[in-house]
Every structure is written in C-alpha cells, then in structure tokens.
PDB file of C-alpha atoms in Angstrom:
ATOM      1  CA  MET W  16      28.637 -24.070  48.189  1.00 41.00           C
ATOM      2  CA  PRO W  17      30.252 -25.830  51.215  1.00 43.00           C
ATOM      3  CA  THR W  18      32.794 -28.438  50.127  1.00 42.00           C
ATOM      4  CA  PRO W  19      30.965 -31.740  50.950  1.00 41.00           C
ATOM      5  CA  SER W  20      27.277 -31.044  49.877  1.00 39.00           C
ATOM      6  CA  PRO W  21      25.385 -30.258  46.735  1.00 37.00           C
ATOM      7  CA  ALA W  22      22.769 -27.490  46.922  1.00 38.00           C
ATOM      8  CA  PRO W  23      19.428 -28.277  48.334  1.00 38.00           C
ATOM      9  CA  SER W  24      16.495 -29.450  46.325  1.00 35.00           C
ATOM     10  CA  PRO W  25      13.845 -26.991  45.360  1.00 35.00           C
ATOM     11  CA  ALA W  26      11.744 -28.305  48.270  1.00 33.00           C
ATOM     12  CA  LEU W  27      14.338 -27.279  50.701  1.00 35.00           C
ATOM     13  CA  ARG W  28      14.635 -23.779  49.435  1.00 40.00           C
ATOM     14  CA  HIS W  29      13.542 -20.729  51.253  1.00 41.00           C
ATOM     15  CA  ALA W  30      11.140 -19.229  48.856  1.00 40.00           C
ATOM     16  CA  GLN W  31       9.182 -16.427  50.213  1.00 42.00           C
ATOM     17  CA  GLY W  32       5.794 -16.166  48.288  1.00 45.00           C
ATOM     18  CA  PRO W  33       5.412 -15.540  44.600  1.00 47.00           C
ATOM     19  CA  ALA W  34       8.459 -14.560  42.691  1.00 46.00           C
ATOM     20  CA  PRO W  35       8.443 -11.195  40.925  1.00 52.00           C
ATOM     21  CA  THR W  36       7.457 -11.496  37.221  1.00 54.00           C
ATOM     22  CA  ILE W  37      10.052  -8.887  36.155  1.00 69.00           C
ATOM     23  CA  PRO W  38      12.940  -7.891  38.299  1.00 84.00           C
ATOM     24  CA  ARG W  39      13.169  -4.102  38.805  1.00 84.00           C
ATOM     25  CA  ILE W  40      16.232  -2.419  37.108  1.00 84.00           C
ATOM     26  CA  PRO W  41      17.339   0.785  38.749  1.00 85.00           C
ATOM     27  CA  ALA W  42      17.292   3.701  36.176  1.00 83.00           C
ATOM     28  CA  GLY W  43      20.471   4.158  34.517  1.00 82.00           C
ATOM     29  CA  LEU W  44      22.161   1.063  35.853  1.00 84.00           C
ATOM     30  CA  ARG W  45      25.199   0.173  33.836  1.00 88.00           C
ATOM     31  CA  PRO W  46      27.705  -1.819  36.045  1.00 95.00           C
ATOM     32  CA  ARG W  47      31.488  -2.204  35.279  1.00 96.00           C
ATOM     33  CA  LEU W  48      31.459  -5.629  37.019  1.00 97.00           C
ATOM     34  CA  ILE W  49      29.042  -8.325  37.819  1.00 97.00           C
ATOM     35  CA  ALA W  50      29.690 -10.628  40.853  1.00 98.00           C
ATOM     36  CA  THR W  51      27.500 -13.723  41.180  1.00 98.00           C
ATOM     37  CA  ASP W  52      27.363 -16.749  43.454  1.00 98.00           C
ATOM     38  CA  LEU W  53      26.910 -20.037  41.889  1.00 97.00           C
ATOM     39  CA  ASP W  54      24.844 -22.642  43.668  1.00 96.00           C
ATOM     40  CA  GLY W  55      21.227 -21.420  44.221  1.00 97.00           C
ATOM     41  CA  THR W  56      22.082 -18.425  42.112  1.00 98.00           C
ATOM     42  CA  LEU W  57      23.602 -18.678  38.680  1.00 97.00           C
ATOM     43  CA  LEU W  58      23.396 -22.484  38.542  1.00 96.00           C
ATOM     44  CA  ARG W  59      19.985 -24.363  38.223  1.00 96.00           C
ATOM     45  CA  GLU W  60      19.130 -26.946  40.651  1.00 96.00           C
ATOM     46  CA  ASP W  61      20.459 -29.686  38.416  1.00 95.00           C
ATOM     47  CA  LYS W  62      23.944 -27.883  38.627  1.00 94.00           C
ATOM     48  CA  THR W  63      23.898 -26.710  34.930  1.00 94.00           C
ATOM     49  CA  VAL W  64      24.034 -23.132  33.464  1.00 95.00           C
ATOM     50  CA  SER W  65      20.981 -22.501  31.134  1.00 96.00           C
ATOM     51  CA  PRO W  66      21.351 -21.522  27.519  1.00 96.00           C
ATOM     52  CA  ARG W  67      19.840 -18.106  28.586  1.00 96.00           C
ATOM     53  CA  THR W  68      22.219 -17.545  31.311  1.00 96.00           C
ATOM     54  CA  VAL W  69      25.207 -18.462  29.049  1.00 95.00           C
ATOM     55  CA  ALA W  70      24.003 -15.880  26.523  1.00 96.00           C
ATOM     56  CA  ALA W  71      23.527 -13.073  29.159  1.00 96.00           C
ATOM     57  CA  LEU W  72      27.087 -13.677  30.487  1.00 95.00           C
ATOM     58  CA  ALA W  73      28.493 -13.449  27.017  1.00 95.00           C
ATOM     59  CA  ALA W  74      26.597 -10.462  26.212  1.00 95.00           C
ATOM     60  CA  ALA W  75      27.772  -8.769  29.328  1.00 95.00           C
ATOM     61  CA  GLU W  76      31.439  -9.495  28.711  1.00 94.00           C
ATOM     62  CA  ALA W  77      31.064  -8.396  24.971  1.00 95.00           C
ATOM     63  CA  ALA W  78      29.639  -5.007  26.370  1.00 95.00           C
ATOM     64  CA  GLY W  79      32.938  -4.591  28.342  1.00 95.00           C
ATOM     65  CA  ILE W  80      31.448  -5.714  31.815  1.00 95.00           C
ATOM     66  CA  HIS W  81      33.860  -7.789  33.943  1.00 95.00           C
ATOM     67  CA  VAL W  82      31.962 -11.029  35.107  1.00 96.00           C
ATOM     68  CA  LEU W  83      33.409 -12.742  38.297  1.00 96.00           C
ATOM     69  CA  PHE W  84      32.044 -15.873  39.918  1.00 97.00           C
ATOM     70  CA  VAL W  85      32.169 -15.544  43.608  1.00 98.00           C
ATOM     71  CA  THR W  86      31.480 -18.948  45.380  1.00 97.00           C
ATOM     72  CA  GLY W  87      31.944 -21.094  48.373  1.00 96.00           C
ATOM     73  CA  ARG W  88      33.125 -23.919  46.212  1.00 94.00           C
ATOM     74  CA  PRO W  89      36.681 -25.036  46.019  1.00 92.00           C
ATOM     75  CA  ALA W  90      38.497 -24.813  42.683  1.00 88.00           C
ATOM     76  CA  ARG W  91      38.026 -28.565  41.936  1.00 87.00           C
ATOM     77  CA  TRP W  92      34.351 -28.084  42.068  1.00 85.00           C
ATOM     78  CA  MET W  93      34.256 -25.425  39.341  1.00 90.00           C
ATOM     79  CA  GLY W  94      33.432 -27.841  36.381  1.00 85.00           C
ATOM     80  CA  PRO W  95      29.845 -26.574  35.771  1.00 85.00           C
ATOM     81  CA  VAL W  96      31.029 -23.056  34.885  1.00 89.00           C
ATOM     82  CA  ARG W  97      34.539 -23.834  33.457  1.00 83.00           C
ATOM     83  CA  ASP W  98      33.433 -23.581  29.907  1.00 83.00           C
ATOM     84  CA  HIS W  99      31.690 -20.232  30.687  1.00 85.00           C
ATOM     85  CA  VAL W 100      34.263 -18.485  32.686  1.00 81.00           C
ATOM     86  CA  PRO W 101      35.078 -14.976  31.134  1.00 80.00           C
ATOM     87  CA  ALA W 102      38.254 -14.267  29.212  1.00 82.00           C
ATOM     88  CA  HIS W 103      40.170 -13.312  32.374  1.00 87.00           C
ATOM     89  CA  GLY W 104      39.719 -16.814  33.600  1.00 89.00           C
ATOM     90  CA  LEU W 105      39.554 -15.801  37.464  1.00 94.00           C
ATOM     91  CA  ALA W 106      37.033 -16.817  40.117  1.00 96.00           C
ATOM     92  CA  ILE W 107      36.801 -16.240  43.727  1.00 97.00           C
ATOM     93  CA  CYS W 108      36.560 -19.605  45.634  1.00 96.00           C
ATOM     94  CA  GLY W 109      36.129 -20.831  49.152  1.00 96.00           C
ATOM     95  CA  ASN W 110      34.074 -17.786  50.291  1.00 98.00           C
ATOM     96  CA  GLY W 111      37.056 -15.516  49.654  1.00 98.00           C
ATOM     97  CA  ALA W 112      39.907 -17.684  50.770  1.00 98.00           C
ATOM     98  CA  ALA W 113      41.341 -18.132  47.209  1.00 96.00           C
ATOM     99  CA  VAL W 114      41.435 -16.519  43.790  1.00 97.00           C
ATOM    100  CA  VAL W 115      41.957 -19.108  41.093  1.00 95.00           C
ATOM    101  CA  ASP W 116      42.639 -19.040  37.256  1.00 94.00           C
ATOM    102  CA  LEU W 117      39.972 -21.617  35.863  1.00 91.00           C
ATOM    103  CA  ARG W 118      41.757 -21.385  32.287  1.00 89.00           C
ATOM    104  CA  ARG W 119      44.834 -22.720  33.941  1.00 89.00           C
ATOM    105  CA  GLY W 120      43.223 -25.731  35.561  1.00 85.00           C
ATOM    106  CA  GLY W 121      42.129 -23.995  38.775  1.00 86.00           C
ATOM    107  CA  GLU W 122      45.522 -22.676  39.349  1.00 91.00           C
ATOM    108  CA  LEU W 123      45.909 -20.611  42.713  1.00 93.00           C
ATOM    109  CA  VAL W 124      46.549 -16.975  42.018  1.00 94.00           C
ATOM    110  CA  ALA W 125      46.119 -15.816  45.663  1.00 96.00           C
ATOM    111  CA  THR W 126      45.016 -17.337  48.969  1.00 97.00           C
ATOM    112  CA  ARG W 127      43.995 -15.951  52.209  1.00 97.00           C
ATOM    113  CA  PRO W 128      44.482 -18.795  54.710  1.00 97.00           C
ATOM    114  CA  LEU W 129      42.934 -19.667  57.891  1.00 98.00           C
ATOM    115  CA  PRO W 130      45.936 -19.737  60.476  1.00 97.00           C
ATOM    116  CA  LEU W 131      46.459 -23.055  61.963  1.00 97.00           C
ATOM    117  CA  ASP W 132      46.509 -21.656  65.577  1.00 97.00           C
ATOM    118  CA  ASN W 133      43.141 -20.053  64.940  1.00 98.00           C
ATOM    119  CA  ALA W 134      41.603 -23.188  63.376  1.00 98.00           C
ATOM    120  CA  LEU W 135      42.714 -25.109  66.494  1.00 98.00           C
ATOM    121  CA  ALA W 136      41.207 -22.503  68.789  1.00 98.00           C
ATOM    122  CA  ILE W 137      37.840 -22.778  67.055  1.00 98.00           C
ATOM    123  CA  VAL W 138      37.984 -26.614  67.183  1.00 98.00           C
ATOM    124  CA  ARG W 139      38.642 -26.486  70.847  1.00 98.00           C
ATOM    125  CA  ALA W 140      35.814 -23.900  71.349  1.00 98.00           C
ATOM    126  CA  LEU W 141      33.184 -25.749  69.505  1.00 98.00           C
ATOM    127  CA  ARG W 142      34.120 -29.154  70.952  1.00 97.00           C
ATOM    128  CA  ALA W 143      33.752 -27.703  74.487  1.00 97.00           C
ATOM    129  CA  THR W 144      30.208 -26.193  73.834  1.00 96.00           C
ATOM    130  CA  THR W 145      28.751 -28.286  71.160  1.00 96.00           C
ATOM    131  CA  PRO W 146      29.071 -32.056  71.747  1.00 95.00           C
ATOM    132  CA  GLY W 147      28.411 -34.092  68.482  1.00 95.00           C
ATOM    133  CA  VAL W 148      30.213 -31.492  66.215  1.00 97.00           C
ATOM    134  CA  ALA W 149      32.537 -33.034  63.548  1.00 96.00           C
ATOM    135  CA  PHE W 150      35.145 -31.154  61.517  1.00 96.00           C
ATOM    136  CA  ALA W 151      36.673 -31.216  58.010  1.00 95.00           C
ATOM    137  CA  VAL W 152      39.444 -29.352  56.688  1.00 96.00           C
ATOM    138  CA  GLU W 153      39.742 -27.724  52.988  1.00 95.00           C
ATOM    139  CA  ARG W 154      43.378 -27.312  52.123  1.00 95.00           C
ATOM    140  CA  ALA W 155      44.643 -25.843  48.974  1.00 93.00           C
ATOM    141  CA  GLY W 156      45.532 -29.337  47.835  1.00 88.00           C
ATOM    142  CA  GLY W 157      42.507 -31.121  48.898  1.00 89.00           C
ATOM    143  CA  PHE W 158      39.609 -32.084  51.397  1.00 92.00           C
ATOM    144  CA  HIS W 159      40.163 -34.029  54.547  1.00 93.00           C
ATOM    145  CA  HIS W 160      37.796 -35.021  57.523  1.00 94.00           C
ATOM    146  CA  GLU W 161      37.215 -36.615  60.869  1.00 94.00           C
ATOM    147  CA  PRO W 162      35.769 -40.139  61.058  1.00 91.00           C
ATOM    148  CA  GLY W 163      32.505 -38.778  62.210  1.00 89.00           C
ATOM    149  CA  TYR W 164      32.093 -36.342  59.428  1.00 91.00           C
ATOM    150  CA  ALA W 165      30.089 -37.808  56.497  1.00 74.00           C
ATOM    151  CA  PRO W 166      30.882 -36.054  53.188  1.00 61.00           C
ATOM    152  CA  MET W 167      28.508 -36.323  50.421  1.00 59.00           C
ATOM    153  CA  VAL W 168      31.303 -36.744  47.859  1.00 60.00           C
ATOM    154  CA  THR W 169      34.152 -39.137  48.753  1.00 62.00           C
ATOM    155  CA  ASP W 170      37.781 -38.331  47.624  1.00 68.00           C
ATOM    156  CA  PRO W 171      40.184 -41.146  47.688  1.00 64.00           C
ATOM    157  CA  ALA W 172      42.964 -38.710  48.527  1.00 65.00           C
ATOM    158  CA  SER W 173      41.245 -37.504  51.595  1.00 82.00           C
ATOM    159  CA  ARG W 174      42.893 -38.017  54.886  1.00 90.00           C
ATOM    160  CA  VAL W 175      40.640 -39.279  57.754  1.00 91.00           C
ATOM    161  CA  ALA W 176      41.860 -38.290  61.240  1.00 94.00           C
ATOM    162  CA  PRO W 177      40.994 -36.036  64.062  1.00 96.00           C
ATOM    163  CA  ALA W 178      40.784 -32.362  63.286  1.00 97.00           C
ATOM    164  CA  GLU W 179      43.868 -31.767  65.381  1.00 96.00           C
ATOM    165  CA  SER W 180      45.852 -33.966  63.095  1.00 96.00           C
ATOM    166  CA  LEU W 181      44.413 -32.443  59.980  1.00 96.00           C
ATOM    167  CA  LEU W 182      45.532 -29.078  61.302  1.00 96.00           C
ATOM    168  CA  ALA W 183      48.964 -29.968  62.252  1.00 93.00           C
ATOM    169  CA  ASP W 184      51.993 -28.433  60.487  1.00 90.00           C
ATOM    170  CA  ASP W 185      52.644 -31.864  58.859  1.00 88.00           C
ATOM    171  CA  PRO W 186      55.180 -32.151  56.101  1.00 88.00           C
ATOM    172  CA  ALA W 187      52.666 -34.614  54.599  1.00 85.00           C
ATOM    173  CA  PHE W 188      50.442 -31.802  53.634  1.00 89.00           C
ATOM    174  CA  GLY W 189      53.337 -30.080  51.769  1.00 85.00           C
ATOM    175  CA  GLY W 190      52.802 -26.728  53.247  1.00 90.00           C
ATOM    176  CA  GLN W 191      49.318 -26.375  51.766  1.00 94.00           C
ATOM    177  CA  PRO W 192      47.467 -23.592  53.484  1.00 95.00           C
ATOM    178  CA  VAL W 193      44.073 -24.256  55.156  1.00 97.00           C
ATOM    179  CA  LEU W 194      41.384 -22.415  53.109  1.00 97.00           C
ATOM    180  CA  LYS W 195      38.302 -23.505  55.098  1.00 97.00           C
ATOM    181  CA  LEU W 196      37.389 -25.286  58.359  1.00 98.00           C
ATOM    182  CA  LEU W 197      33.929 -27.007  58.300  1.00 97.00           C
ATOM    183  CA  ALA W 198      32.152 -27.943  61.270  1.00 97.00           C
ATOM    184  CA  HIS W 199      29.020 -30.114  61.090  1.00 96.00           C
ATOM    185  CA  HIS W 200      26.352 -31.022  63.614  1.00 96.00           C
ATOM    186  CA  GLY W 201      23.403 -33.580  62.861  1.00 93.00           C
ATOM    187  CA  ASP W 202      20.839 -32.069  65.225  1.00 94.00           C
ATOM    188  CA  LEU W 203      21.175 -28.329  65.590  1.00 96.00           C
ATOM    189  CA  ASP W 204      19.172 -25.777  63.655  1.00 97.00           C
ATOM    190  CA  PRO W 205      21.580 -24.305  61.003  1.00 96.00           C
ATOM    191  CA  ASP W 206      21.071 -20.594  61.911  1.00 97.00           C
ATOM    192  CA  GLU W 207      21.353 -21.469  65.808  1.00 97.00           C
ATOM    193  CA  PHE W 208      24.562 -23.244  65.058  1.00 97.00           C
ATOM    194  CA  LEU W 209      25.798 -20.248  63.054  1.00 98.00           C
ATOM    195  CA  ALA W 210      25.045 -17.892  65.866  1.00 98.00           C
ATOM    196  CA  LEU W 211      26.570 -20.231  68.523  1.00 98.00           C
ATOM    197  CA  GLY W 212      29.840 -20.596  66.499  1.00 98.00           C
ATOM    198  CA  ARG W 213      30.146 -16.765  66.053  1.00 98.00           C
ATOM    199  CA  ALA W 214      29.444 -16.414  69.853  1.00 98.00           C
ATOM    200  CA  VAL W 215      32.109 -18.863  71.053  1.00 98.00           C
ATOM    201  CA  ALA W 216      34.775 -18.655  68.489  1.00 98.00           C
ATOM    202  CA  GLY W 217      34.077 -15.542  66.197  1.00 98.00           C
ATOM    203  CA  GLU W 218      37.181 -13.865  67.209  1.00 98.00           C
ATOM    204  CA  HIS W 219      39.171 -16.459  65.621  1.00 98.00           C
ATOM    205  CA  GLY W 220      37.621 -16.614  62.136  1.00 98.00           C
ATOM    206  CA  GLU W 221      34.912 -15.646  59.752  1.00 98.00           C
ATOM    207  CA  PHE W 222      31.829 -17.869  60.140  1.00 98.00           C
ATOM    208  CA  THR W 223      28.944 -18.350  57.654  1.00 98.00           C
ATOM    209  CA  ARG W 224      26.983 -20.975  56.043  1.00 97.00           C
ATOM    210  CA  SER W 225      25.425 -21.782  52.581  1.00 96.00           C
ATOM    211  CA  ASN W 226      24.009 -25.345  53.269  1.00 92.00           C
ATOM    212  CA  PRO W 227      20.516 -26.296  54.316  1.00 92.00           C
ATOM    213  CA  ASN W 228      22.059 -28.365  57.024  1.00 93.00           C
ATOM    214  CA  ALA W 229      23.908 -27.270  60.211  1.00 95.00           C
ATOM    215  CA  LEU W 230      27.217 -26.892  58.441  1.00 96.00           C
ATOM    216  CA  LEU W 231      29.481 -23.991  59.434  1.00 97.00           C
ATOM    217  CA  GLU W 232      32.132 -22.721  56.820  1.00 98.00           C
ATOM    218  CA  ILE W 233      34.882 -20.991  58.621  1.00 98.00           C
ATOM    219  CA  SER W 234      37.630 -18.687  56.982  1.00 98.00           C
ATOM    220  CA  GLY W 235      40.375 -16.599  58.389  1.00 98.00           C
ATOM    221  CA  PRO W 236      39.523 -13.461  60.255  1.00 98.00           C
ATOM    222  CA  GLY W 237      38.182 -10.857  57.787  1.00 97.00           C
ATOM    223  CA  VAL W 238      38.062 -13.322  54.955  1.00 98.00           C
ATOM    224  CA  SER W 239      34.745 -13.264  53.053  1.00 98.00           C
ATOM    225  CA  LYS W 240      33.447 -12.991  49.546  1.00 98.00           C
ATOM    226  CA  ALA W 241      33.014  -9.219  50.030  1.00 98.00           C
ATOM    227  CA  SER W 242      36.641  -8.512  51.173  1.00 98.00           C
ATOM    228  CA  THR W 243      38.251 -10.461  48.409  1.00 98.00           C
ATOM    229  CA  LEU W 244      35.994  -9.031  45.784  1.00 98.00           C
ATOM    230  CA  ALA W 245      36.946  -5.461  47.002  1.00 98.00           C
ATOM    231  CA  GLY W 246      40.471  -6.333  46.699  1.00 97.00           C
ATOM    232  CA  ARG W 247      39.886  -7.519  43.007  1.00 96.00           C
ATOM    233  CA  CYS W 248      37.864  -4.443  42.246  1.00 97.00           C
ATOM    234  CA  ARG W 249      40.662  -2.149  43.578  1.00 97.00           C
ATOM    235  CA  GLU W 250      42.927  -3.956  41.184  1.00 96.00           C
ATOM    236  CA  LEU W 251      40.573  -3.311  38.362  1.00 96.00           C
ATOM    237  CA  GLY W 252      39.873   0.469  39.358  1.00 97.00           C
ATOM    238  CA  VAL W 253      36.180  -0.568  40.018  1.00 97.00           C
ATOM    239  CA  ASP W 254      34.178   1.359  42.528  1.00 96.00           C
ATOM    240  CA  PRO W 255      31.677  -0.568  44.609  1.00 97.00           C
ATOM    241  CA  THR W 256      28.984   1.521  43.147  1.00 96.00           C
ATOM    242  CA  GLU W 257      29.823   0.071  39.787  1.00 97.00           C
ATOM    243  CA  VAL W 258      29.295  -3.430  41.040  1.00 97.00           C
ATOM    244  CA  VAL W 259      26.056  -5.580  40.653  1.00 97.00           C
ATOM    245  CA  ALA W 260      26.082  -8.708  42.876  1.00 98.00           C
ATOM    246  CA  PHE W 261      23.819 -11.796  43.093  1.00 98.00           C
ATOM    247  CA  GLY W 262      23.355 -14.268  45.894  1.00 98.00           C
ATOM    248  CA  ASP W 263      21.028 -16.423  47.864  1.00 98.00           C
ATOM    249  CA  MET W 264      22.570 -17.605  51.137  1.00 98.00           C
ATOM    250  CA  PRO W 265      24.188 -16.075  54.278  1.00 97.00           C
ATOM    251  CA  ASN W 266      27.684 -16.434  52.943  1.00 98.00           C
ATOM    252  CA  ASP W 267      26.543 -13.952  50.328  1.00 98.00           C
ATOM    253  CA  LEU W 268      25.220 -11.247  52.748  1.00 98.00           C
ATOM    254  CA  ALA W 269      28.675  -9.474  53.104  1.00 98.00           C
ATOM    255  CA  MET W 270      29.013  -9.320  49.238  1.00 98.00           C
ATOM    256  CA  LEU W 271      25.524  -8.077  48.761  1.00 98.00           C
ATOM    257  CA  GLY W 272      25.855  -5.381  51.241  1.00 98.00           C
ATOM    258  CA  TRP W 273      29.190  -4.202  49.891  1.00 98.00           C
ATOM    259  CA  ALA W 274      28.081  -4.020  46.246  1.00 98.00           C
ATOM    260  CA  GLY W 275      26.435  -0.805  44.896  1.00 96.00           C
ATOM    261  CA  THR W 276      23.638  -2.832  43.601  1.00 96.00           C
ATOM    262  CA  ALA W 277      22.660  -6.213  44.879  1.00 97.00           C
ATOM    263  CA  TYR W 278      19.892  -8.686  43.968  1.00 97.00           C
ATOM    264  CA  ALA W 279      18.621 -11.575  46.142  1.00 97.00           C
ATOM    265  CA  MET W 280      17.175 -14.673  44.243  1.00 97.00           C
ATOM    266  CA  ALA W 281      13.652 -15.382  44.805  1.00 96.00           C
ATOM    267  CA  ASN W 282      14.624 -18.824  46.325  1.00 96.00           C
ATOM    268  CA  ALA W 283      17.032 -17.007  48.843  1.00 97.00           C
ATOM    269  CA  HIS W 284      17.310 -17.503  52.566  1.00 97.00           C
ATOM    270  CA  PRO W 285      14.908 -15.175  54.526  1.00 96.00           C
ATOM    271  CA  ALA W 286      17.773 -13.142  55.890  1.00 96.00           C
ATOM    272  CA  VAL W 287      19.080 -12.449  52.497  1.00 97.00           C
ATOM    273  CA  LEU W 288      15.645 -11.409  51.035  1.00 96.00           C
ATOM    274  CA  ALA W 289      15.268  -9.190  53.977  1.00 97.00           C
ATOM    275  CA  ALA W 290      18.570  -7.564  53.845  1.00 96.00           C
ATOM    276  CA  THR W 291      18.632  -7.096  50.013  1.00 96.00           C
ATOM    277  CA  PRO W 292      16.612  -4.203  48.506  1.00 92.00           C
ATOM    278  CA  HIS W 293      16.370  -5.943  44.956  1.00 96.00           C
ATOM    279  CA  HIS W 294      14.932  -9.206  44.184  1.00 96.00           C
ATOM    280  CA  THR W 295      14.924 -11.272  40.967  1.00 97.00           C
ATOM    281  CA  LEU W 296      13.522 -14.592  39.809  1.00 97.00           C
ATOM    282  CA  SER W 297      14.699 -17.958  41.201  1.00 97.00           C
ATOM    283  CA  ASN W 298      17.807 -19.680  39.891  1.00 97.00           C
ATOM    284  CA  ASP W 299      15.593 -22.057  37.902  1.00 97.00           C
ATOM    285  CA  GLN W 300      13.971 -19.041  36.502  1.00 96.00           C
ATOM    286  CA  ASP W 301      17.217 -17.444  34.903  1.00 97.00           C
ATOM    287  CA  GLY W 302      17.040 -14.753  37.622  1.00 97.00           C
ATOM    288  CA  VAL W 303      20.494 -13.453  36.993  1.00 97.00           C
ATOM    289  CA  ALA W 304      20.145 -13.577  33.259  1.00 97.00           C
ATOM    290  CA  ARG W 305      16.911 -11.588  33.360  1.00 96.00           C
ATOM    291  CA  VAL W 306      18.631  -8.639  35.248  1.00 96.00           C
ATOM    292  CA  ILE W 307      21.676  -8.694  32.944  1.00 96.00           C
ATOM    293  CA  GLU W 308      19.363  -8.570  30.023  1.00 95.00           C
ATOM    294  CA  GLY W 309      17.359  -5.610  31.701  1.00 94.00           C
ATOM    295  CA  PHE W 310      20.287  -3.401  32.090  1.00 93.00           C
ATOM    296  CA  LEU W 311      21.936  -4.194  28.807  1.00 94.00           C
ATOM    297  CA  SER W 312      18.823  -3.300  27.008  1.00 86.00           C
TER     298      SER W 312
END
C-alpha cells in the first residue's frame, strides 16, 4: 500500500475471469514461513481482517509456522493487523525498507534507507522527463510532500515543500532516514509511468507500484519485499523452498518469485497473475485463509 492512498475499490481491481472455487495445494506442502501482503491480499476491501483469516493465521502459528506481514504500508498504517500480529511482533514495511516491531508500537528494528543523493537524482531525472510529476517523501518519522501532491490522508505533522527541501540533510528531520520516495502523475498510465521511471532513473533506486493510479514507490537500490524477507529468513534458518507467499500487485512480484511457493490473489494485477503459477480466491473471499487451511489439513 503506498503511503497516501487506500486500496482500490472492487471495481478497480484487475480480476481476470472467474476465481477458482478451490485453490490448488501442492502435494506435501508444509511451509515453515508464510509471507503475506496486506492490501488486496490479506485485508478485505473494507480494510478489515475476516474472522476466518484471523483463525487461519492463529492456526498456522499454533502449528509452528512463522507468519510475517510484508507490506508497502508504513508502520503507522498497521492498525488493521496490529491485534493479529504473531507472537514475534515483527512486520516488514515500506516495501522492505523497514522491519518494525508492532508489539512495541511500530518501533524500528532495522532500516534500509534510500540515500539522499540517490533520491535527489531520481527527482531530477523525473522532473526532466515527466512534466507534471509531484513528489512525497516517507521518512522514518513521518510523511512529507510537495504542494502539488495531493495525499488522501492528511497529517498535521507533514512538512509541505519542494522535494529538494524534503530531501535535504536538514536538522529539522532529526537524522530520520528516507524509507520511500513517491512520485505521482495525474495523467499517465500507471504501468507506463513505472516503465518510464525505471528507464530514466532505475540505476538510483528500486521502482515499483501498488496503487491503481500513476504512483511510483521508490526504495533504495536493491531494497524490495523479497530482499528484506530473504534476510529475515536467513536469520530464522528458513530456506526459500520453505516459504509460501501471497500478493496481488507489482510490488509483490519479487517476493512471489523468490518464495518456494507463491499464490496470486484472484483480484491481482494481470502481471502478477501471469507470473505466479498458483492462484487463490480474492481478498474478499478469504483467499489466503483457504490456502492455509488446505495445507494445515
């Protein structure tokens, strides 16, 4: 989930034909870790976790399976799942830019920042090639944006200024690292904007998207859901073949490709459906829970 926008309504989802009635469970599947996206995947469209999904997550943890939320959301947007976080309390936020402890109020455990010089180079490249682009900056301590950037959720603590000021090494930011740079355009096709961003500035950062609008989410070079999840799995001694992952949007592709078993939601972006061999029901049909129930049974 990008910082300023809620997930799209069902009418904006990329459903591709009828959803499967029963997700296929590979024979003998018994993962040691479940990695799941939130918006469009674990959360229903009303931003809640269904009772069936709560029960499935609890059953997985009781069976000794690690459950890890892996999202584009910042820590302060983790309220919908805070009561359902596993005992370890950890979640991967900001598309891999931060590991947070939700049981300690979203305390940062580790960060993988976007260097300021890289962020400024991206701003310059996009300004030069894409008139009308507007930027926002997600720092460890909060969200800030340019005057032309229209966030869906306002934050009275936000600083409104040109991106160059928001990316300055300013004492006012207290040394807070930049976790994500966001670039929005009001007219471009979202996937075309993503391709353009990667073409003109991909050397400076990791470009992806998870919003139905033309909103790019940019992290430090090599920072993704997949790379941070891989680091967490190494700490736990979990092999990629022992991971089941769930997702629905382009920012999930790297994670889904890294995991030994991956499921795309029925409501997923066409690229995710095409790249992921296993599909499950939509987020509003408890697609994640149904797969968990299948391999636990």
